[in-house]
Amino acid sequence: MTSSKSDVLVSPVQDDRKPVSSERPVIEETVASMNGTNHVNTDDHDSKSGTEARMAASIRSILEDIGEDPNRDGLLKTPERYAKALLFFTKGYEESAYDIGKDAIFNINHNEIVLVRDIEVFSMCEHHLIPFVGKVHIAYIPNGRVLGLSKLARIAEIYARRLQVQERLTKQISQAIEELLQPQGVAVVMESAHMCMVMRGVQKSSAMTTTSCRTGVFKTDKEAEEELHFLLKLNQD
């Protein structure tokens, strides 16, 4: 699937950006409760190297179990490479939305939809350890506070780089923005192709999965919902 670069749609804003100075929000408690556990890697370099070594040994055993020879030329470095790749795919456990967004919140008198669309994401399905890839569209209506646009994509990346299911990923992105900004409403729409459906099982290469999470005015105001649908359809032809 080919994904375009992120599009950003905002209404004109005349106010100067003023950084918000506020106490730490409750987002970390929310994120911890949503994740079930607070999985934060505080290992030093040596410990991380030890983790990679243990993972590589396990992968070497898996190669043997499927009938391969991990000592042949093409596979000699494969266990180490896969261990590093898996740690990269799950690096979101070491990051928090609060740390990403805390210095990029600004007081701005803007009360129209802000939409960042077509954010490419790559995640690992927790049921099969097979990737799913797609695009996330994030919209919110400010309530006196806005977030630096690139941080929306960074927040999506944090939660995508964990073992996931698409439904939870969509909700976590929405709730993180809700807790950071306390906006009038948040809407997150995600469209993905799951390799577990493409490579195995039903083997349907064209199947797409769409999930959404809406809060605030996006659930209660028909006009806001219709405007969001209109903006999501732009540039689709």
PDB file of N, CA and C in Angstrom, residues 59-141:
ATOM      1  N   ILE A  59      15.965 -16.529  18.791  1.00  0.00           N
ATOM      2  CA  ILE A  59      15.654 -16.529  17.362  1.00  0.00           C
ATOM      3  C   ILE A  59      16.473 -17.592  16.646  1.00  0.00           C
ATOM      4  N   ARG A  60      17.705 -17.783  17.097  1.00  0.00           N
ATOM      5  CA  ARG A  60      18.534 -18.833  16.514  1.00  0.00           C
ATOM      6  C   ARG A  60      17.877 -20.204  16.731  1.00  0.00           C
ATOM      7  N   SER A  61      17.300 -20.419  17.900  1.00  0.00           N
ATOM      8  CA  SER A  61      16.598 -21.679  18.165  1.00  0.00           C
ATOM      9  C   SER A  61      15.378 -21.832  17.272  1.00  0.00           C
ATOM     10  N   ILE A  62      14.664 -20.723  17.037  1.00  0.00           N
ATOM     11  CA  ILE A  62      13.501 -20.771  16.155  1.00  0.00           C
ATOM     12  C   ILE A  62      13.913 -21.159  14.741  1.00  0.00           C
ATOM     13  N   LEU A  63      15.022 -20.608  14.264  1.00  0.00           N
ATOM     14  CA  LEU A  63      15.509 -20.964  12.931  1.00  0.00           C
ATOM     15  C   LEU A  63      15.796 -22.463  12.834  1.00  0.00           C
ATOM     16  N   GLU A  64      16.384 -22.999  13.878  1.00  0.00           N
ATOM     17  CA  GLU A  64      16.650 -24.439  13.889  1.00  0.00           C
ATOM     18  C   GLU A  64      15.346 -25.230  13.892  1.00  0.00           C
ATOM     19  N   ASP A  65      14.353 -24.742  14.640  1.00  0.00           N
ATOM     20  CA  ASP A  65      13.079 -25.459  14.744  1.00  0.00           C
ATOM     21  C   ASP A  65      12.325 -25.521  13.418  1.00  0.00           C
ATOM     22  N   ILE A  66      12.541 -24.537  12.539  1.00  0.00           N
ATOM     23  CA  ILE A  66      11.847 -24.579  11.241  1.00  0.00           C
ATOM     24  C   ILE A  66      12.679 -25.317  10.190  1.00  0.00           C
ATOM     25  N   GLY A  67      13.821 -25.873  10.611  1.00  0.00           N
ATOM     26  CA  GLY A  67      14.628 -26.685   9.712  1.00  0.00           C
ATOM     27  C   GLY A  67      15.750 -25.951   9.028  1.00  0.00           C
ATOM     28  N   GLU A  68      16.053 -24.741   9.480  1.00  0.00           N
ATOM     29  CA  GLU A  68      17.126 -23.963   8.875  1.00  0.00           C
ATOM     30  C   GLU A  68      18.439 -24.169   9.635  1.00  0.00           C
ATOM     31  N   ASP A  69      19.512 -23.775   8.987  1.00  0.00           N
ATOM     32  CA  ASP A  69      20.834 -23.814   9.612  1.00  0.00           C
ATOM     33  C   ASP A  69      21.256 -22.384   9.924  1.00  0.00           C
ATOM     34  N   PRO A  70      21.200 -21.957  11.191  1.00  0.00           N
ATOM     35  CA  PRO A  70      21.547 -20.578  11.539  1.00  0.00           C
ATOM     36  C   PRO A  70      23.027 -20.265  11.346  1.00  0.00           C
ATOM     37  N   ASN A  71      23.829 -21.274  11.025  1.00  0.00           N
ATOM     38  CA  ASN A  71      25.252 -21.049  10.825  1.00  0.00           C
ATOM     39  C   ASN A  71      25.624 -20.855   9.358  1.00  0.00           C
ATOM     40  N   ARG A  72      24.653 -20.972   8.461  1.00  0.00           N
ATOM     41  CA  ARG A  72      24.984 -20.744   7.048  1.00  0.00           C
ATOM     42  C   ARG A  72      25.139 -19.244   6.802  1.00  0.00           C
ATOM     43  N   ASP A  73      25.805 -18.915   5.714  1.00  0.00           N
ATOM     44  CA  ASP A  73      26.210 -17.540   5.453  1.00  0.00           C
ATOM     45  C   ASP A  73      25.051 -16.551   5.535  1.00  0.00           C
ATOM     46  N   GLY A  74      23.935 -16.865   4.896  1.00  0.00           N
ATOM     47  CA  GLY A  74      22.826 -15.925   4.832  1.00  0.00           C
ATOM     48  C   GLY A  74      22.149 -15.662   6.158  1.00  0.00           C
ATOM     49  N   LEU A  75      22.345 -16.553   7.144  1.00  0.00           N
ATOM     50  CA  LEU A  75      21.647 -16.439   8.428  1.00  0.00           C
ATOM     51  C   LEU A  75      22.566 -16.136   9.603  1.00  0.00           C
ATOM     52  N   LEU A  76      23.842 -16.004   9.366  1.00  0.00           N
ATOM     53  CA  LEU A  76      24.775 -15.827  10.480  1.00  0.00           C
ATOM     54  C   LEU A  76      24.423 -14.625  11.356  1.00  0.00           C
ATOM     55  N   LYS A  77      24.053 -13.509  10.753  1.00  0.00           N
ATOM     56  CA  LYS A  77      23.747 -12.288  11.498  1.00  0.00           C
ATOM     57  C   LYS A  77      22.246 -12.035  11.640  1.00  0.00           C
ATOM     58  N   THR A  78      21.435 -12.935  11.099  1.00  0.00           N
ATOM     59  CA  THR A  78      19.990 -12.725  11.125  1.00  0.00           C
ATOM     60  C   THR A  78      19.417 -12.639  12.542  1.00  0.00           C
ATOM     61  N   PRO A  79      19.787 -13.500  13.476  1.00  0.00           N
ATOM     62  CA  PRO A  79      19.219 -13.390  14.831  1.00  0.00           C
ATOM     63  C   PRO A  79      19.489 -12.038  15.473  1.00  0.00           C
ATOM     64  N   GLU A  80      20.716 -11.535  15.328  1.00  0.00           N
ATOM     65  CA  GLU A  80      21.030 -10.225  15.902  1.00  0.00           C
ATOM     66  C   GLU A  80      20.248  -9.113  15.208  1.00  0.00           C
ATOM     67  N   ARG A  81      20.139  -9.190  13.877  1.00  0.00           N
ATOM     68  CA  ARG A  81      19.398  -8.168  13.137  1.00  0.00           C
ATOM     69  C   ARG A  81      17.931  -8.168  13.543  1.00  0.00           C
ATOM     70  N   TYR A  82      17.355  -9.364  13.693  1.00  0.00           N
ATOM     71  CA  TYR A  82      15.933  -9.439  14.037  1.00  0.00           C
ATOM     72  C   TYR A  82      15.695  -8.928  15.456  1.00  0.00           C
ATOM     73  N   ALA A  83      16.612  -9.226  16.366  1.00  0.00           N
ATOM     74  CA  ALA A  83      16.483  -8.737  17.742  1.00  0.00           C
ATOM     75  C   ALA A  83      16.477  -7.209  17.758  1.00  0.00           C
ATOM     76  N   LYS A  84      17.399  -6.592  17.032  1.00  0.00           N
ATOM     77  CA  LYS A  84      17.437  -5.129  16.966  1.00  0.00           C
ATOM     78  C   LYS A  84      16.167  -4.576  16.330  1.00  0.00           C
ATOM     79  N   ALA A  85      15.686  -5.247  15.287  1.00  0.00           N
ATOM     80  CA  ALA A  85      14.469  -4.784  14.610  1.00  0.00           C
ATOM     81  C   ALA A  85      13.265  -4.851  15.545  1.00  0.00           C
ATOM     82  N   LEU A  86      13.145  -5.941  16.300  1.00  0.00           N
ATOM     83  CA  LEU A  86      12.002  -6.086  17.195  1.00  0.00           C
ATOM     84  C   LEU A  86      12.037  -5.036  18.301  1.00  0.00           C
ATOM     85  N   LEU A  87      13.211  -4.729  18.803  1.00  0.00           N
ATOM     86  CA  LEU A  87      13.321  -3.674  19.806  1.00  0.00           C
ATOM     87  C   LEU A  87      12.935  -2.316  19.222  1.00  0.00           C
ATOM     88  N   PHE A  88      13.272  -2.088  17.953  1.00  0.00           N
ATOM     89  CA  PHE A  88      12.874  -0.842  17.296  1.00  0.00           C
ATOM     90  C   PHE A  88      11.361  -0.789  17.103  1.00  0.00           C
ATOM     91  N   PHE A  89      10.770  -1.904  16.697  1.00  0.00           N
ATOM     92  CA  PHE A  89       9.327  -1.950  16.475  1.00  0.00           C
ATOM     93  C   PHE A  89       8.549  -1.684  17.766  1.00  0.00           C
ATOM     94  N   THR A  90       9.171  -1.912  18.910  1.00  0.00           N
ATOM     95  CA  THR A  90       8.481  -1.746  20.191  1.00  0.00           C
ATOM     96  C   THR A  90       9.096  -0.634  21.047  1.00  0.00           C
ATOM     97  N   LYS A  91       9.799   0.298  20.415  1.00  0.00           N
ATOM     98  CA  LYS A  91      10.471   1.354  21.179  1.00  0.00           C
ATOM     99  C   LYS A  91       9.499   2.344  21.814  1.00  0.00           C
ATOM    100  N   GLY A  92       8.233   2.280  21.429  1.00  0.00           N
ATOM    101  CA  GLY A  92       7.240   3.180  22.016  1.00  0.00           C
ATOM    102  C   GLY A  92       7.023   2.969  23.497  1.00  0.00           C
ATOM    103  N   TYR A  93       7.413   1.812  24.023  1.00  0.00           N
ATOM    104  CA  TYR A  93       7.290   1.573  25.457  1.00  0.00           C
ATOM    105  C   TYR A  93       8.202   2.509  26.260  1.00  0.00           C
ATOM    106  N   GLU A  94       9.249   3.011  25.637  1.00  0.00           N
ATOM    107  CA  GLU A  94      10.215   3.851  26.332  1.00  0.00           C
ATOM    108  C   GLU A  94       9.857   5.333  26.267  1.00  0.00           C
ATOM    109  N   GLU A  95       8.753   5.680  25.595  1.00  0.00           N
ATOM    110  CA  GLU A  95       8.391   7.076  25.386  1.00  0.00           C
ATOM    111  C   GLU A  95       7.004   7.355  25.942  1.00  0.00           C
ATOM    112  N   SER A  96       6.711   8.631  26.201  1.00  0.00           N
ATOM    113  CA  SER A  96       5.386   9.014  26.679  1.00  0.00           C
ATOM    114  C   SER A  96       4.891  10.218  25.903  1.00  0.00           C
ATOM    115  N   ALA A  97       3.587  10.290  25.724  1.00  0.00           N
ATOM    116  CA  ALA A  97       2.985  11.411  25.008  1.00  0.00           C
ATOM    117  C   ALA A  97       3.213  12.714  25.763  1.00  0.00           C
ATOM    118  N   TYR A  98       3.229  12.656  27.085  1.00  0.00           N
ATOM    119  CA  TYR A  98       3.462  13.864  27.879  1.00  0.00           C
ATOM    120  C   TYR A  98       4.842  14.450  27.575  1.00  0.00           C
ATOM    121  N   ASP A  99       5.871  13.605  27.569  1.00  0.00           N
ATOM    122  CA  ASP A  99       7.219  14.095  27.307  1.00  0.00           C
ATOM    123  C   ASP A  99       7.349  14.667  25.897  1.00  0.00           C
ATOM    124  N   ILE A 100       6.647  14.068  24.949  1.00  0.00           N
ATOM    125  CA  ILE A 100       6.695  14.556  23.572  1.00  0.00           C
ATOM    126  C   ILE A 100       6.001  15.906  23.443  1.00  0.00           C
ATOM    127  N   GLY A 101       4.854  16.070  24.101  1.00  0.00           N
ATOM    128  CA  GLY A 101       4.035  17.246  23.864  1.00  0.00           C
ATOM    129  C   GLY A 101       4.161  18.382  24.847  1.00  0.00           C
ATOM    130  N   LYS A 102       4.809  18.175  25.991  1.00  0.00           N
ATOM    131  CA  LYS A 102       4.758  19.160  27.073  1.00  0.00           C
ATOM    132  C   LYS A 102       5.327  20.518  26.692  1.00  0.00           C
ATOM    133  N   ASP A 103       6.311  20.572  25.799  1.00  0.00           N
ATOM    134  CA  ASP A 103       6.935  21.837  25.432  1.00  0.00           C
ATOM    135  C   ASP A 103       6.388  22.404  24.122  1.00  0.00           C
ATOM    136  N   ALA A 104       5.339  21.808  23.603  1.00  0.00           N
ATOM    137  CA  ALA A 104       4.793  22.259  22.316  1.00  0.00           C
ATOM    138  C   ALA A 104       3.304  22.591  22.425  1.00  0.00           C
ATOM    139  N   ILE A 105       2.858  22.972  23.618  1.00  0.00           N
ATOM    140  CA  ILE A 105       1.470  23.386  23.829  1.00  0.00           C
ATOM    141  C   ILE A 105       1.442  24.904  23.917  1.00  0.00           C
ATOM    142  N   PHE A 106       0.554  25.518  23.128  1.00  0.00           N
ATOM    143  CA  PHE A 106       0.515  26.973  23.038  1.00  0.00           C
ATOM    144  C   PHE A 106      -0.898  27.503  23.261  1.00  0.00           C
ATOM    145  N   ASN A 107      -0.993  28.663  23.919  1.00  0.00           N
ATOM    146  CA  ASN A 107      -2.275  29.347  24.081  1.00  0.00           C
ATOM    147  C   ASN A 107      -2.598  30.111  22.803  1.00  0.00           C
ATOM    148  N   ILE A 108      -3.641  29.669  22.103  1.00  0.00           N
ATOM    149  CA  ILE A 108      -4.050  30.335  20.864  1.00  0.00           C
ATOM    150  C   ILE A 108      -5.577  30.357  20.819  1.00  0.00           C
ATOM    151  N   ASN A 109      -6.135  31.502  20.467  1.00  0.00           N
ATOM    152  CA  ASN A 109      -7.585  31.651  20.377  1.00  0.00           C
ATOM    153  C   ASN A 109      -8.064  31.139  19.020  1.00  0.00           C
ATOM    154  N   HIS A 110      -8.182  29.838  18.914  1.00  0.00           N
ATOM    155  CA  HIS A 110      -8.610  29.183  17.668  1.00  0.00           C
ATOM    156  C   HIS A 110      -9.633  28.119  18.030  1.00  0.00           C
ATOM    157  N   ASN A 111     -10.797  28.160  17.409  1.00  0.00           N
ATOM    158  CA  ASN A 111     -11.846  27.213  17.790  1.00  0.00           C
ATOM    159  C   ASN A 111     -12.445  26.490  16.592  1.00  0.00           C
ATOM    160  N   GLU A 112     -11.639  26.308  15.546  1.00  0.00           N
ATOM    161  CA  GLU A 112     -12.055  25.533  14.382  1.00  0.00           C
ATOM    162  C   GLU A 112     -11.243  24.239  14.312  1.00  0.00           C
ATOM    163  N   ILE A 113     -11.676  23.328  13.456  1.00  0.00           N
ATOM    164  CA  ILE A 113     -11.030  22.019  13.362  1.00  0.00           C
ATOM    165  C   ILE A 113      -9.575  22.148  12.911  1.00  0.00           C
ATOM    166  N   VAL A 114      -8.707  21.436  13.605  1.00  0.00           N
ATOM    167  CA  VAL A 114      -7.320  21.229  13.177  1.00  0.00           C
ATOM    168  C   VAL A 114      -7.210  19.754  12.792  1.00  0.00           C
ATOM    169  N   LEU A 115      -6.788  19.493  11.566  1.00  0.00           N
ATOM    170  CA  LEU A 115      -6.724  18.116  11.076  1.00  0.00           C
ATOM    171  C   LEU A 115      -5.364  17.843  10.469  1.00  0.00           C
ATOM    172  N   VAL A 116      -4.706  16.816  10.949  1.00  0.00           N
ATOM    173  CA  VAL A 116      -3.505  16.285  10.313  1.00  0.00           C
ATOM    174  C   VAL A 116      -3.863  14.904   9.790  1.00  0.00           C
ATOM    175  N   ARG A 117      -3.759  14.731   8.494  1.00  0.00           N
ATOM    176  CA  ARG A 117      -4.231  13.489   7.881  1.00  0.00           C
ATOM    177  C   ARG A 117      -3.095  12.730   7.209  1.00  0.00           C
ATOM    178  N   ASP A 118      -3.356  11.471   6.926  1.00  0.00           N
ATOM    179  CA  ASP A 118      -2.417  10.603   6.201  1.00  0.00           C
ATOM    180  C   ASP A 118      -1.072  10.455   6.919  1.00  0.00           C
ATOM    181  N   ILE A 119      -1.130  10.304   8.234  1.00  0.00           N
ATOM    182  CA  ILE A 119       0.084  10.007   8.988  1.00  0.00           C
ATOM    183  C   ILE A 119       0.384   8.515   8.841  1.00  0.00           C
ATOM    184  N   GLU A 120       1.492   8.193   8.235  1.00  0.00           N
ATOM    185  CA  GLU A 120       1.834   6.788   8.029  1.00  0.00           C
ATOM    186  C   GLU A 120       2.230   6.132   9.349  1.00  0.00           C
ATOM    187  N   VAL A 121       1.701   4.960   9.611  1.00  0.00           N
ATOM    188  CA  VAL A 121       2.060   4.223  10.819  1.00  0.00           C
ATOM    189  C   VAL A 121       2.348   2.770  10.464  1.00  0.00           C
ATOM    190  N   PHE A 122       3.250   2.182  11.226  1.00  0.00           N
ATOM    191  CA  PHE A 122       3.610   0.775  11.108  1.00  0.00           C
ATOM    192  C   PHE A 122       3.574   0.200  12.516  1.00  0.00           C
ATOM    193  N   SER A 123       2.828  -0.869  12.709  1.00  0.00           N
ATOM    194  CA  SER A 123       2.721  -1.441  14.038  1.00  0.00           C
ATOM    195  C   SER A 123       2.777  -2.959  13.957  1.00  0.00           C
ATOM    196  N   MET A 124       2.891  -3.592  15.121  1.00  0.00           N
ATOM    197  CA  MET A 124       3.021  -5.035  15.203  1.00  0.00           C
ATOM    198  C   MET A 124       1.817  -5.603  15.940  1.00  0.00           C
ATOM    199  N   CYS A 125       1.055  -6.444  15.250  1.00  0.00           N
ATOM    200  CA  CYS A 125      -0.122  -7.053  15.866  1.00  0.00           C
ATOM    201  C   CYS A 125       0.306  -7.970  17.013  1.00  0.00           C
ATOM    202  N   GLU A 126      -0.292  -7.783  18.173  1.00  0.00           N
ATOM    203  CA  GLU A 126       0.129  -8.563  19.341  1.00  0.00           C
ATOM    204  C   GLU A 126      -0.337 -10.011  19.277  1.00  0.00           C
ATOM    205  N   HIS A 127      -1.302 -10.306  18.418  1.00  0.00           N
ATOM    206  CA  HIS A 127      -1.819 -11.680  18.349  1.00  0.00           C
ATOM    207  C   HIS A 127      -0.923 -12.594  17.525  1.00  0.00           C
ATOM    208  N   HIS A 128      -0.279 -12.044  16.468  1.00  0.00           N
ATOM    209  CA  HIS A 128       0.523 -12.885  15.578  1.00  0.00           C
ATOM    210  C   HIS A 128       1.957 -12.393  15.411  1.00  0.00           C
ATOM    211  N   LEU A 129       2.281 -11.240  15.994  1.00  0.00           N
ATOM    212  CA  LEU A 129       3.594 -10.615  15.781  1.00  0.00           C
ATOM    213  C   LEU A 129       3.861 -10.416  14.295  1.00  0.00           C
ATOM    214  N   ILE A 130       2.796 -10.022  13.572  1.00  0.00           N
ATOM    215  CA  ILE A 130       2.882  -9.704  12.145  1.00  0.00           C
ATOM    216  C   ILE A 130       2.474  -8.246  11.988  1.00  0.00           C
ATOM    217  N   PRO A 131       3.156  -7.484  11.146  1.00  0.00           N
ATOM    218  CA  PRO A 131       2.873  -6.047  11.057  1.00  0.00           C
ATOM    219  C   PRO A 131       1.508  -5.726  10.461  1.00  0.00           C
ATOM    220  N   PHE A 132       1.014  -4.553  10.795  1.00  0.00           N
ATOM    221  CA  PHE A 132      -0.054  -3.918  10.025  1.00  0.00           C
ATOM    222  C   PHE A 132       0.377  -2.487   9.741  1.00  0.00           C
ATOM    223  N   VAL A 133       0.023  -2.012   8.567  1.00  0.00           N
ATOM    224  CA  VAL A 133       0.486  -0.700   8.105  1.00  0.00           C
ATOM    225  C   VAL A 133      -0.713   0.103   7.631  1.00  0.00           C
ATOM    226  N   GLY A 134      -0.636   1.409   7.805  1.00  0.00           N
ATOM    227  CA  GLY A 134      -1.759   2.215   7.372  1.00  0.00           C
ATOM    228  C   GLY A 134      -1.549   3.688   7.592  1.00  0.00           C
ATOM    229  N   LYS A 135      -2.668   4.413   7.678  1.00  0.00           N
ATOM    230  CA  LYS A 135      -2.658   5.863   7.845  1.00  0.00           C
ATOM    231  C   LYS A 135      -3.593   6.250   8.980  1.00  0.00           C
ATOM    232  N   VAL A 136      -3.172   7.282   9.717  1.00  0.00           N
ATOM    233  CA  VAL A 136      -3.987   7.823  10.797  1.00  0.00           C
ATOM    234  C   VAL A 136      -4.332   9.267  10.456  1.00  0.00           C
ATOM    235  N   HIS A 137      -5.594   9.632  10.682  1.00  0.00           N
ATOM    236  CA  HIS A 137      -6.043  11.011  10.544  1.00  0.00           C
ATOM    237  C   HIS A 137      -6.444  11.494  11.944  1.00  0.00           C
ATOM    238  N   ILE A 138      -5.841  12.601  12.380  1.00  0.00           N
ATOM    239  CA  ILE A 138      -6.090  13.126  13.727  1.00  0.00           C
ATOM    240  C   ILE A 138      -6.688  14.517  13.617  1.00  0.00           C
ATOM    241  N   ALA A 139      -7.839  14.722  14.262  1.00  0.00           N
ATOM    242  CA  ALA A 139      -8.493  16.031  14.260  1.00  0.00           C
ATOM    243  C   ALA A 139      -8.874  16.402  15.689  1.00  0.00           C
ATOM    244  N   TYR A 140      -8.826  17.697  15.974  1.00  0.00           N
ATOM    245  CA  TYR A 140      -9.335  18.178  17.247  1.00  0.00           C
ATOM    246  C   TYR A 140      -9.800  19.613  17.083  1.00  0.00           C
ATOM    247  N   ILE A 141     -10.677  20.049  17.980  1.00  0.00           N
ATOM    248  CA  ILE A 141     -11.134  21.438  18.019  1.00  0.00           C
ATOM    249  C   ILE A 141     -10.585  22.039  19.308  1.00  0.00           C
TER     250      ILE A 141
END
